[in-house]
């Protein structure tokens, strides 16, 4: 059912491996680095779009996917942006609640509130 909509290779496992696992890890680490530098979230967007470009290239170079496909690039970019955004927010939450412990408390892995 999702064949052709989310991925173009013969198996969903290639999509999961390359886009979700490899691309997601790279996105998480890139967003984490940006958050650790105390830079604002919007700095993540260009970095994560570059990660999505690298993911699309891996699909092309290793598995015969289409390199210049706007549809599949948008799918890869959406997955990478979601995982990267979660990584940024998780890191920022840890920073705020550990470095400003007297001001903020963690309410979930991605949120904090004033004490």
Backbone as XML, in Angstrom:
<?xml version="1.0"?>
<chain id="A" units="angstrom">
  <residue number="1" name="UNK">
    <atom name="N" x="0.826" y="-1.193" z="0.000"/>
    <atom name="CA" x="0.000" y="0.000" z="0.000"/>
    <atom name="C" x="0.873" y="1.261" z="0.000"/>
  </residue>
  <residue number="2" name="UNK">
    <atom name="N" x="1.931" y="1.285" z="0.804"/>
    <atom name="CA" x="2.799" y="2.455" z="0.849"/>
    <atom name="C" x="3.893" y="2.402" z="-0.213"/>
  </residue>
  <residue number="3" name="UNK">
    <atom name="N" x="3.985" y="1.258" z="-0.913"/>
    <atom name="CA" x="4.976" y="1.110" z="-1.972"/>
    <atom name="C" x="4.720" y="2.170" z="-3.035"/>
  </residue>
  <residue number="4" name="UNK">
    <atom name="N" x="5.717" y="2.977" z="-3.311"/>
    <atom name="CA" x="5.581" y="4.045" z="-4.276"/>
    <atom name="C" x="5.194" y="5.373" z="-3.657"/>
  </residue>
  <residue number="5" name="UNK">
    <atom name="N" x="4.565" y="5.341" z="-2.501"/>
    <atom name="CA" x="4.200" y="6.590" z="-1.834"/>
    <atom name="C" x="5.330" y="7.071" z="-0.935"/>
  </residue>
  <residue number="6" name="UNK">
    <atom name="N" x="5.868" y="6.180" z="-0.102"/>
    <atom name="CA" x="6.953" y="6.549" z="0.804"/>
    <atom name="C" x="8.324" y="6.142" z="0.296"/>
  </residue>
  <residue number="7" name="UNK">
    <atom name="N" x="8.397" y="5.087" z="-0.468"/>
    <atom name="CA" x="9.696" y="4.586" z="-0.919"/>
    <atom name="C" x="9.568" y="4.028" z="-2.324"/>
  </residue>
  <residue number="8" name="UNK">
    <atom name="N" x="10.692" y="4.021" z="-3.040"/>
    <atom name="CA" x="10.675" y="3.526" z="-4.409"/>
    <atom name="C" x="11.440" y="2.223" z="-4.578"/>
  </residue>
  <residue number="9" name="UNK">
    <atom name="N" x="12.215" y="1.823" z="-3.579"/>
    <atom name="CA" x="12.945" y="0.574" z="-3.662"/>
    <atom name="C" x="11.981" y="-0.606" z="-3.523"/>
  </residue>
  <residue number="10" name="UNK">
    <atom name="N" x="12.501" y="-1.795" z="-3.694"/>
    <atom name="CA" x="11.669" y="-2.980" z="-3.655"/>
    <atom name="C" x="11.202" y="-3.379" z="-2.265"/>
  </residue>
  <residue number="11" name="UNK">
    <atom name="N" x="11.824" y="-2.857" z="-1.232"/>
    <atom name="CA" x="11.493" y="-3.280" z="0.120"/>
    <atom name="C" x="11.364" y="-2.070" z="1.047"/>
  </residue>
  <residue number="12" name="UNK">
    <atom name="N" x="10.407" y="-2.169" z="1.950"/>
    <atom name="CA" x="10.230" y="-1.109" z="2.936"/>
    <atom name="C" x="11.427" y="-1.059" z="3.889"/>
  </residue>
  <residue number="13" name="UNK">
    <atom name="N" x="12.123" y="-2.186" z="4.041"/>
    <atom name="CA" x="13.257" y="-2.248" z="4.959"/>
    <atom name="C" x="14.410" y="-1.376" z="4.500"/>
  </residue>
  <residue number="14" name="UNK">
    <atom name="N" x="14.577" y="-1.163" z="3.196"/>
    <atom name="CA" x="15.613" y="-0.243" z="2.713"/>
    <atom name="C" x="15.271" y="1.190" z="3.105"/>
  </residue>
  <residue number="15" name="UNK">
    <atom name="N" x="13.994" y="1.534" z="2.994"/>
    <atom name="CA" x="13.550" y="2.858" z="3.420"/>
    <atom name="C" x="13.787" y="3.049" z="4.916"/>
  </residue>
  <residue number="16" name="UNK">
    <atom name="N" x="13.431" y="2.034" z="5.697"/>
    <atom name="CA" x="13.609" y="2.123" z="7.149"/>
    <atom name="C" x="15.091" y="2.239" z="7.491"/>
  </residue>
  <residue number="17" name="UNK">
    <atom name="N" x="15.926" y="1.417" z="6.853"/>
    <atom name="CA" x="17.354" y="1.439" z="7.146"/>
    <atom name="C" x="17.995" y="2.771" z="6.774"/>
  </residue>
  <residue number="18" name="UNK">
    <atom name="N" x="17.789" y="3.212" z="5.547"/>
    <atom name="CA" x="18.492" y="4.404" z="5.068"/>
    <atom name="C" x="17.865" y="5.686" z="5.618"/>
  </residue>
  <residue number="19" name="UNK">
    <atom name="N" x="16.568" y="5.847" z="5.453"/>
    <atom name="CA" x="15.931" y="7.111" z="5.825"/>
    <atom name="C" x="15.712" y="7.230" z="7.328"/>
  </residue>
  <residue number="20" name="UNK">
    <atom name="N" x="15.118" y="6.208" z="7.917"/>
    <atom name="CA" x="14.744" y="6.322" z="9.322"/>
    <atom name="C" x="15.948" y="6.100" z="10.240"/>
  </residue>
  <residue number="21" name="UNK">
    <atom name="N" x="16.687" y="5.013" z="10.023"/>
    <atom name="CA" x="17.784" y="4.696" z="10.937"/>
    <atom name="C" x="19.005" y="5.573" z="10.657"/>
  </residue>
  <residue number="22" name="UNK">
    <atom name="N" x="19.551" y="5.488" z="9.445"/>
    <atom name="CA" x="20.777" y="6.244" z="9.150"/>
    <atom name="C" x="20.519" y="7.752" z="9.081"/>
  </residue>
  <residue number="23" name="UNK">
    <atom name="N" x="19.503" y="8.148" z="8.326"/>
    <atom name="CA" x="19.182" y="9.570" z="8.215"/>
    <atom name="C" x="18.687" y="10.147" z="9.528"/>
  </residue>
  <residue number="24" name="UNK">
    <atom name="N" x="17.898" y="9.347" z="10.253"/>
    <atom name="CA" x="17.399" y="9.799" z="11.552"/>
    <atom name="C" x="18.519" y="10.001" z="12.552"/>
  </residue>
  <residue number="25" name="UNK">
    <atom name="N" x="19.483" y="9.074" z="12.562"/>
    <atom name="CA" x="20.625" y="9.224" z="13.470"/>
    <atom name="C" x="21.426" y="10.475" z="13.119"/>
  </residue>
  <residue number="26" name="UNK">
    <atom name="N" x="21.689" y="10.681" z="11.836"/>
    <atom name="CA" x="22.445" y="11.869" z="11.417"/>
    <atom name="C" x="21.670" y="13.145" z="11.753"/>
  </residue>
  <residue number="27" name="UNK">
    <atom name="N" x="20.360" y="13.121" z="11.568"/>
    <atom name="CA" x="19.540" y="14.293" z="11.891"/>
    <atom name="C" x="19.544" y="14.572" z="13.385"/>
  </residue>
  <residue number="28" name="UNK">
    <atom name="N" x="19.405" y="13.511" z="14.192"/>
    <atom name="CA" x="19.406" y="13.664" z="15.653"/>
    <atom name="C" x="20.726" y="14.286" z="16.108"/>
  </residue>
  <residue number="29" name="UNK">
    <atom name="N" x="21.838" y="13.765" z="15.581"/>
    <atom name="CA" x="23.147" y="14.252" z="15.995"/>
    <atom name="C" x="23.404" y="15.688" z="15.518"/>
  </residue>
  <residue number="30" name="UNK">
    <atom name="N" x="22.967" y="16.022" z="14.311"/>
    <atom name="CA" x="23.142" y="17.391" z="13.808"/>
    <atom name="C" x="22.336" y="18.376" z="14.658"/>
  </residue>
  <residue number="31" name="UNK">
    <atom name="N" x="21.090" y="18.032" z="14.928"/>
    <atom name="CA" x="20.243" y="18.914" z="15.744"/>
    <atom name="C" x="20.760" y="18.995" z="17.177"/>
  </residue>
  <residue number="32" name="UNK">
    <atom name="N" x="21.272" y="17.900" z="17.683"/>
    <atom name="CA" x="21.851" y="17.885" z="19.032"/>
    <atom name="C" x="23.054" y="18.827" z="19.107"/>
  </residue>
  <residue number="33" name="UNK">
    <atom name="N" x="23.899" y="18.799" z="18.091"/>
    <atom name="CA" x="25.059" y="19.689" z="18.058"/>
    <atom name="C" x="24.663" y="21.150" z="18.009"/>
  </residue>
  <residue number="34" name="UNK">
    <atom name="N" x="23.634" y="21.445" z="17.236"/>
    <atom name="CA" x="23.151" y="22.827" z="17.154"/>
    <atom name="C" x="22.574" y="23.261" z="18.496"/>
  </residue>
  <residue number="35" name="UNK">
    <atom name="N" x="21.815" y="22.387" z="19.137"/>
    <atom name="CA" x="21.239" y="22.720" z="20.450"/>
    <atom name="C" x="22.331" y="22.889" z="21.502"/>
  </residue>
  <residue number="36" name="UNK">
    <atom name="N" x="23.345" y="22.035" z="21.468"/>
    <atom name="CA" x="24.426" y="22.145" z="22.449"/>
    <atom name="C" x="25.210" y="23.442" z="22.291"/>
  </residue>
  <residue number="37" name="UNK">
    <atom name="N" x="25.195" y="24.013" z="21.113"/>
    <atom name="CA" x="25.835" y="25.309" z="20.897"/>
    <atom name="C" x="24.933" y="26.477" z="21.250"/>
  </residue>
  <residue number="38" name="UNK">
    <atom name="N" x="23.768" y="26.195" z="21.820"/>
    <atom name="CA" x="22.780" y="27.188" z="22.237"/>
    <atom name="C" x="22.312" y="28.050" z="21.074"/>
  </residue>
  <residue number="39" name="UNK">
    <atom name="N" x="22.331" y="27.491" z="19.880"/>
    <atom name="CA" x="21.818" y="28.225" z="18.728"/>
    <atom name="C" x="20.307" y="28.010" z="18.621"/>
  </residue>
  <residue number="40" name="UNK">
    <atom name="N" x="19.597" y="28.908" z="17.974"/>
    <atom name="CA" x="18.136" y="28.765" z="17.866"/>
    <atom name="C" x="17.753" y="27.623" z="16.919"/>
  </residue>
  <residue number="41" name="UNK">
    <atom name="N" x="16.495" y="27.202" z="17.013"/>
    <atom name="CA" x="16.026" y="26.062" z="16.230"/>
    <atom name="C" x="16.157" y="26.277" z="14.732"/>
  </residue>
  <residue number="42" name="UNK">
    <atom name="N" x="15.940" y="27.482" z="14.261"/>
    <atom name="CA" x="15.929" y="27.685" z="12.810"/>
    <atom name="C" x="17.271" y="27.338" z="12.178"/>
  </residue>
  <residue number="43" name="UNK">
    <atom name="N" x="18.328" y="27.269" z="12.956"/>
    <atom name="CA" x="19.623" y="26.831" z="12.421"/>
    <atom name="C" x="19.585" y="25.352" z="12.036"/>
  </residue>
  <residue number="44" name="UNK">
    <atom name="N" x="18.684" y="24.604" z="12.619"/>
    <atom name="CA" x="18.559" y="23.179" z="12.303"/>
    <atom name="C" x="18.015" y="22.951" z="10.894"/>
  </residue>
  <residue number="45" name="UNK">
    <atom name="N" x="17.146" y="23.804" z="10.437"/>
    <atom name="CA" x="16.444" y="23.547" z="9.176"/>
    <atom name="C" x="17.409" y="23.382" z="8.002"/>
  </residue>
  <residue number="46" name="UNK">
    <atom name="N" x="18.344" y="24.307" z="7.743"/>
    <atom name="CA" x="19.263" y="24.074" z="6.620"/>
    <atom name="C" x="20.135" y="22.841" z="6.819"/>
  </residue>
  <residue number="47" name="UNK">
    <atom name="N" x="20.563" y="22.592" z="8.037"/>
    <atom name="CA" x="21.396" y="21.411" z="8.305"/>
    <atom name="C" x="20.610" y="20.133" z="8.047"/>
  </residue>
  <residue number="48" name="UNK">
    <atom name="N" x="19.372" y="20.093" z="8.474"/>
    <atom name="CA" x="18.566" y="18.894" z="8.283"/>
    <atom name="C" x="18.175" y="18.699" z="6.825"/>
  </residue>
  <residue number="49" name="UNK">
    <atom name="N" x="18.010" y="19.771" z="6.082"/>
    <atom name="CA" x="17.749" y="19.629" z="4.644"/>
    <atom name="C" x="18.973" y="19.084" z="3.917"/>
  </residue>
  <residue number="50" name="UNK">
    <atom name="N" x="20.161" y="19.432" z="4.403"/>
    <atom name="CA" x="21.375" y="18.828" z="3.841"/>
    <atom name="C" x="21.468" y="17.344" z="4.187"/>
  </residue>
  <residue number="51" name="UNK">
    <atom name="N" x="21.055" y="16.968" z="5.377"/>
    <atom name="CA" x="21.022" y="15.554" z="5.745"/>
    <atom name="C" x="20.042" y="14.807" z="4.836"/>
  </residue>
  <residue number="52" name="UNK">
    <atom name="N" x="18.904" y="15.410" z="4.547"/>
    <atom name="CA" x="17.927" y="14.780" z="3.647"/>
    <atom name="C" x="18.507" y="14.616" z="2.241"/>
  </residue>
  <residue number="53" name="UNK">
    <atom name="N" x="19.317" y="15.571" z="1.814"/>
    <atom name="CA" x="19.984" y="15.448" z="0.513"/>
    <atom name="C" x="20.961" y="14.278" z="0.521"/>
  </residue>
  <residue number="54" name="UNK">
    <atom name="N" x="21.692" y="14.120" z="1.597"/>
    <atom name="CA" x="22.614" y="12.986" z="1.714"/>
    <atom name="C" x="21.851" y="11.662" z="1.735"/>
  </residue>
  <residue number="55" name="UNK">
    <atom name="N" x="20.723" y="11.615" z="2.401"/>
    <atom name="CA" x="19.892" y="10.407" z="2.431"/>
    <atom name="C" x="19.417" y="10.064" z="1.024"/>
  </residue>
  <residue number="56" name="UNK">
    <atom name="N" x="18.970" y="11.063" z="0.282"/>
    <atom name="CA" x="18.520" y="10.834" z="-1.099"/>
    <atom name="C" x="19.673" y="10.318" z="-1.951"/>
  </residue>
  <residue number="57" name="UNK">
    <atom name="N" x="20.888" y="10.843" z="-1.732"/>
    <atom name="CA" x="22.048" y="10.374" z="-2.483"/>
    <atom name="C" x="22.371" y="8.921" z="-2.150"/>
  </residue>
  <residue number="58" name="UNK">
    <atom name="N" x="22.250" y="8.534" z="-0.895"/>
    <atom name="CA" x="22.498" y="7.138" z="-0.519"/>
    <atom name="C" x="21.484" y="6.215" z="-1.196"/>
  </residue>
  <residue number="59" name="UNK">
    <atom name="N" x="20.221" y="6.633" z="-1.229"/>
    <atom name="CA" x="19.219" y="5.844" z="-1.947"/>
    <atom name="C" x="19.614" y="5.678" z="-3.415"/>
  </residue>
  <residue number="60" name="UNK">
    <atom name="N" x="20.113" y="6.749" z="-4.015"/>
    <atom name="CA" x="20.503" y="6.731" z="-5.422"/>
    <atom name="C" x="21.755" y="5.886" z="-5.646"/>
  </residue>
  <residue number="61" name="UNK">
    <atom name="N" x="22.798" y="6.139" z="-4.867"/>
    <atom name="CA" x="24.097" y="5.510" z="-5.117"/>
    <atom name="C" x="24.118" y="4.022" z="-4.758"/>
  </residue>
  <residue number="62" name="UNK">
    <atom name="N" x="23.451" y="3.640" z="-3.708"/>
    <atom name="CA" x="23.541" y="2.253" z="-3.256"/>
    <atom name="C" x="22.389" y="1.368" z="-3.722"/>
  </residue>
  <residue number="63" name="UNK">
    <atom name="N" x="21.210" y="1.945" z="-3.902"/>
    <atom name="CA" x="20.041" y="1.117" z="-4.164"/>
    <atom name="C" x="19.303" y="1.465" z="-5.446"/>
  </residue>
  <residue number="64" name="UNK">
    <atom name="N" x="19.889" y="2.317" z="-6.283"/>
    <atom name="CA" x="19.300" y="2.626" z="-7.583"/>
    <atom name="C" x="18.063" y="3.494" z="-7.527"/>
  </residue>
  <residue number="65" name="UNK">
    <atom name="N" x="17.914" y="4.274" z="-6.482"/>
    <atom name="CA" x="16.777" y="5.183" z="-6.389"/>
    <atom name="C" x="16.965" y="6.396" z="-7.297"/>
  </residue>
  <residue number="66" name="UNK">
    <atom name="N" x="15.947" y="7.189" z="-7.400"/>
    <atom name="CA" x="15.992" y="8.401" z="-8.212"/>
    <atom name="C" x="16.649" y="9.516" z="-7.403"/>
  </residue>
  <residue number="67" name="UNK">
    <atom name="N" x="17.673" y="10.129" z="-7.983"/>
    <atom name="CA" x="18.387" y="11.181" z="-7.268"/>
    <atom name="C" x="17.576" y="12.467" z="-7.214"/>
  </residue>
  <residue number="68" name="UNK">
    <atom name="N" x="17.090" y="12.900" z="-8.335"/>
    <atom name="CA" x="16.383" y="14.184" z="-8.415"/>
    <atom name="C" x="14.875" y="13.968" z="-8.473"/>
  </residue>
  <residue number="69" name="UNK">
    <atom name="N" x="14.335" y="13.497" z="-7.388"/>
    <atom name="CA" x="12.902" y="13.280" z="-7.270"/>
    <atom name="C" x="12.379" y="14.164" z="-6.147"/>
  </residue>
  <residue number="70" name="UNK">
    <atom name="N" x="11.573" y="15.142" z="-6.507"/>
    <atom name="CA" x="11.037" y="16.053" z="-5.491"/>
    <atom name="C" x="10.152" y="15.301" z="-4.497"/>
  </residue>
  <residue number="71" name="UNK">
    <atom name="N" x="9.377" y="14.348" z="-4.978"/>
    <atom name="CA" x="8.465" y="13.591" z="-4.116"/>
    <atom name="C" x="9.231" y="12.832" z="-3.032"/>
  </residue>
  <residue number="72" name="UNK">
    <atom name="N" x="10.219" y="12.053" z="-3.434"/>
    <atom name="CA" x="10.956" y="11.241" z="-2.464"/>
    <atom name="C" x="11.892" y="12.095" z="-1.606"/>
  </residue>
  <residue number="73" name="UNK">
    <atom name="N" x="12.376" y="13.211" z="-2.151"/>
    <atom name="CA" x="13.162" y="14.123" z="-1.322"/>
    <atom name="C" x="12.290" y="14.710" z="-0.212"/>
  </residue>
  <residue number="74" name="UNK">
    <atom name="N" x="11.064" y="15.078" z="-0.547"/>
    <atom name="CA" x="10.167" y="15.623" z="0.477"/>
    <atom name="C" x="9.835" y="14.596" z="1.546"/>
  </residue>
  <residue number="75" name="UNK">
    <atom name="N" x="9.673" y="13.330" z="1.152"/>
    <atom name="CA" x="9.431" y="12.273" z="2.139"/>
    <atom name="C" x="10.646" y="12.137" z="3.053"/>
  </residue>
  <residue number="76" name="UNK">
    <atom name="N" x="11.841" y="12.061" z="2.449"/>
    <atom name="CA" x="13.064" y="11.956" z="3.257"/>
    <atom name="C" x="13.238" y="13.178" z="4.153"/>
  </residue>
  <residue number="77" name="UNK">
    <atom name="N" x="12.981" y="14.365" z="3.601"/>
    <atom name="CA" x="13.142" y="15.600" z="4.378"/>
    <atom name="C" x="12.153" y="15.644" z="5.543"/>
  </residue>
  <residue number="78" name="UNK">
    <atom name="N" x="10.941" y="15.189" z="5.325"/>
    <atom name="CA" x="9.948" y="15.194" z="6.400"/>
    <atom name="C" x="10.379" y="14.276" z="7.543"/>
  </residue>
  <residue number="79" name="UNK">
    <atom name="N" x="10.839" y="13.074" z="7.210"/>
    <atom name="CA" x="11.291" y="12.137" z="8.242"/>
    <atom name="C" x="12.485" y="12.716" z="8.988"/>
  </residue>
  <residue number="80" name="UNK">
    <atom name="N" x="13.448" y="13.252" z="8.255"/>
    <atom name="CA" x="14.663" y="13.820" z="8.857"/>
    <atom name="C" x="14.317" y="15.027" z="9.722"/>
  </residue>
  <residue number="81" name="UNK">
    <atom name="N" x="13.434" y="15.884" z="9.262"/>
    <atom name="CA" x="13.040" y="17.056" z="10.049"/>
    <atom name="C" x="12.307" y="16.660" z="11.330"/>
  </residue>
  <residue number="82" name="UNK">
    <atom name="N" x="11.461" y="15.650" z="11.256"/>
    <atom name="CA" x="10.757" y="15.199" z="12.462"/>
    <atom name="C" x="11.723" y="14.648" z="13.507"/>
  </residue>
  <residue number="83" name="UNK">
    <atom name="N" x="12.618" y="13.780" z="13.070"/>
    <atom name="CA" x="13.566" y="13.188" z="14.021"/>
    <atom name="C" x="14.548" y="14.238" z="14.525"/>
  </residue>
  <residue number="84" name="UNK">
    <atom name="N" x="15.032" y="15.103" z="13.637"/>
    <atom name="CA" x="15.949" y="16.161" z="14.047"/>
    <atom name="C" x="15.308" y="17.146" z="15.010"/>
  </residue>
  <residue number="85" name="UNK">
    <atom name="N" x="14.062" y="17.481" z="14.773"/>
    <atom name="CA" x="13.351" y="18.393" z="15.679"/>
    <atom name="C" x="13.198" y="17.780" z="17.064"/>
  </residue>
  <residue number="86" name="UNK">
    <atom name="N" x="12.911" y="16.489" z="17.092"/>
    <atom name="CA" x="12.815" y="15.804" z="18.389"/>
    <atom name="C" x="14.168" y="15.794" z="19.091"/>
  </residue>
  <residue number="87" name="UNK">
    <atom name="N" x="15.238" y="15.585" z="18.334"/>
    <atom name="CA" x="16.575" y="15.600" z="18.919"/>
    <atom name="C" x="16.954" y="16.958" z="19.469"/>
  </residue>
  <residue number="88" name="UNK">
    <atom name="N" x="16.598" y="18.011" z="18.741"/>
    <atom name="CA" x="16.865" y="19.372" z="19.212"/>
    <atom name="C" x="16.102" y="19.647" z="20.502"/>
  </residue>
  <residue number="89" name="UNK">
    <atom name="N" x="14.829" y="19.318" z="20.502"/>
    <atom name="CA" x="13.993" y="19.607" z="21.662"/>
    <atom name="C" x="14.414" y="18.783" z="22.886"/>
  </residue>
  <residue number="90" name="UNK">
    <atom name="N" x="14.775" y="17.522" z="22.665"/>
    <atom name="CA" x="15.237" y="16.672" z="23.759"/>
    <atom name="C" x="16.509" y="17.242" z="24.389"/>
  </residue>
  <residue number="91" name="UNK">
    <atom name="N" x="17.436" y="17.651" z="23.541"/>
    <atom name="CA" x="18.692" y="18.224" z="24.042"/>
    <atom name="C" x="18.445" y="19.545" z="24.754"/>
  </residue>
  <residue number="92" name="UNK">
    <atom name="N" x="17.602" y="20.388" z="24.189"/>
    <atom name="CA" x="17.315" y="21.679" z="24.814"/>
    <atom name="C" x="16.621" y="21.496" z="26.150"/>
  </residue>
  <residue number="93" name="UNK">
    <atom name="N" x="15.731" y="20.507" z="26.248"/>
    <atom name="CA" x="15.063" y="20.232" z="27.520"/>
    <atom name="C" x="16.072" y="19.809" z="28.580"/>
  </residue>
  <residue number="94" name="UNK">
    <atom name="N" x="16.997" y="18.944" z="28.209"/>
    <atom name="CA" x="18.035" y="18.523" z="29.161"/>
    <atom name="C" x="18.905" y="19.705" z="29.575"/>
  </residue>
  <residue number="95" name="UNK">
    <atom name="N" x="19.236" y="20.578" z="28.639"/>
    <atom name="CA" x="20.046" y="21.748" z="28.972"/>
    <atom name="C" x="19.318" y="22.657" z="29.956"/>
  </residue>
  <residue number="96" name="UNK">
    <atom name="N" x="18.086" y="22.966" z="29.658"/>
    <atom name="CA" x="17.340" y="23.907" z="30.494"/>
    <atom name="C" x="17.109" y="23.365" z="31.888"/>
  </residue>
  <residue number="97" name="UNK">
    <atom name="N" x="16.841" y="22.068" z="31.998"/>
    <atom name="CA" x="16.524" y="21.510" z="33.311"/>
    <atom name="C" x="17.759" y="21.105" z="34.109"/>
  </residue>
  <residue number="98" name="UNK">
    <atom name="N" x="18.899" y="21.011" z="33.473"/>
    <atom name="CA" x="20.104" y="20.686" z="34.248"/>
    <atom name="C" x="20.926" y="21.940" z="34.549"/>
  </residue>
  <residue number="99" name="UNK">
    <atom name="N" x="21.016" y="22.862" z="33.618"/>
    <atom name="CA" x="21.817" y="24.060" z="33.861"/>
    <atom name="C" x="21.047" y="25.142" z="34.604"/>
  </residue>
  <residue number="100" name="UNK">
    <atom name="N" x="19.738" y="25.107" z="34.495"/>
    <atom name="CA" x="18.897" y="26.067" z="35.217"/>
    <atom name="C" x="17.916" y="25.311" z="36.095"/>
  </residue>
  <residue number="101" name="UNK">
    <atom name="N" x="18.456" y="24.423" z="36.889"/>
    <atom name="CA" x="17.672" y="23.522" z="37.728"/>
    <atom name="C" x="16.761" y="24.275" z="38.700"/>
  </residue>
  <residue number="102" name="UNK">
    <atom name="N" x="17.180" y="25.418" z="39.176"/>
    <atom name="CA" x="16.382" y="26.181" z="40.136"/>
    <atom name="C" x="15.237" y="26.934" z="39.452"/>
  </residue>
  <residue number="103" name="UNK">
    <atom name="N" x="15.275" y="27.043" z="38.109"/>
    <atom name="CA" x="14.224" y="27.760" z="37.379"/>
    <atom name="C" x="13.223" y="26.846" z="36.691"/>
  </residue>
  <residue number="104" name="UNK">
    <atom name="N" x="13.708" y="25.706" z="36.200"/>
    <atom name="CA" x="12.860" y="24.857" z="35.359"/>
    <atom name="C" x="12.877" y="23.417" z="35.832"/>
  </residue>
  <residue number="105" name="UNK">
    <atom name="N" x="11.756" y="22.746" z="35.588"/>
    <atom name="CA" x="11.660" y="21.320" z="35.847"/>
    <atom name="C" x="11.127" y="20.630" z="34.598"/>
  </residue>
  <residue number="106" name="UNK">
    <atom name="N" x="11.585" y="19.407" z="34.392"/>
    <atom name="CA" x="11.196" y="18.636" z="33.217"/>
    <atom name="C" x="9.784" y="18.107" z="33.413"/>
  </residue>
  <residue number="107" name="UNK">
    <atom name="N" x="8.940" y="18.276" z="32.388"/>
    <atom name="CA" x="7.580" y="17.736" z="32.438"/>
    <atom name="C" x="7.439" y="16.512" z="31.532"/>
  </residue>
  <residue number="108" name="UNK">
    <atom name="N" x="8.298" y="16.392" z="30.541"/>
    <atom name="CA" x="8.358" y="15.228" z="29.659"/>
    <atom name="C" x="9.733" y="15.260" z="28.997"/>
  </residue>
  <residue number="109" name="UNK">
    <atom name="N" x="10.085" y="14.257" z="28.221"/>
    <atom name="CA" x="11.395" y="14.302" z="27.571"/>
    <atom name="C" x="11.588" y="15.494" z="26.620"/>
  </residue>
  <residue number="110" name="UNK">
    <atom name="N" x="10.493" y="16.116" z="26.184"/>
    <atom name="CA" x="10.603" y="17.208" z="25.222"/>
    <atom name="C" x="10.111" y="18.552" z="25.751"/>
  </residue>
  <residue number="111" name="UNK">
    <atom name="N" x="9.694" y="18.623" z="27.000"/>
    <atom name="CA" x="9.160" y="19.884" z="27.509"/>
    <atom name="C" x="9.634" y="20.157" z="28.935"/>
  </residue>
  <residue number="112" name="UNK">
    <atom name="N" x="9.571" y="21.422" z="29.305"/>
    <atom name="CA" x="9.894" y="21.845" z="30.667"/>
    <atom name="C" x="8.946" y="22.985" z="31.042"/>
  </residue>
  <residue number="113" name="UNK">
    <atom name="N" x="8.927" y="23.292" z="32.335"/>
    <atom name="CA" x="8.079" y="24.388" z="32.806"/>
    <atom name="C" x="8.790" y="25.102" z="33.943"/>
  </residue>
  <residue number="114" name="UNK">
    <atom name="N" x="8.390" y="26.319" z="34.206"/>
    <atom name="CA" x="8.994" y="27.028" z="35.346"/>
    <atom name="C" x="8.617" y="26.358" z="36.655"/>
  </residue>
  <residue number="115" name="UNK">
    <atom name="N" x="9.517" y="26.436" z="37.623"/>
    <atom name="CA" x="9.226" y="25.862" z="38.955"/>
    <atom name="C" x="8.277" y="26.734" z="39.727"/>
  </residue>
</chain>
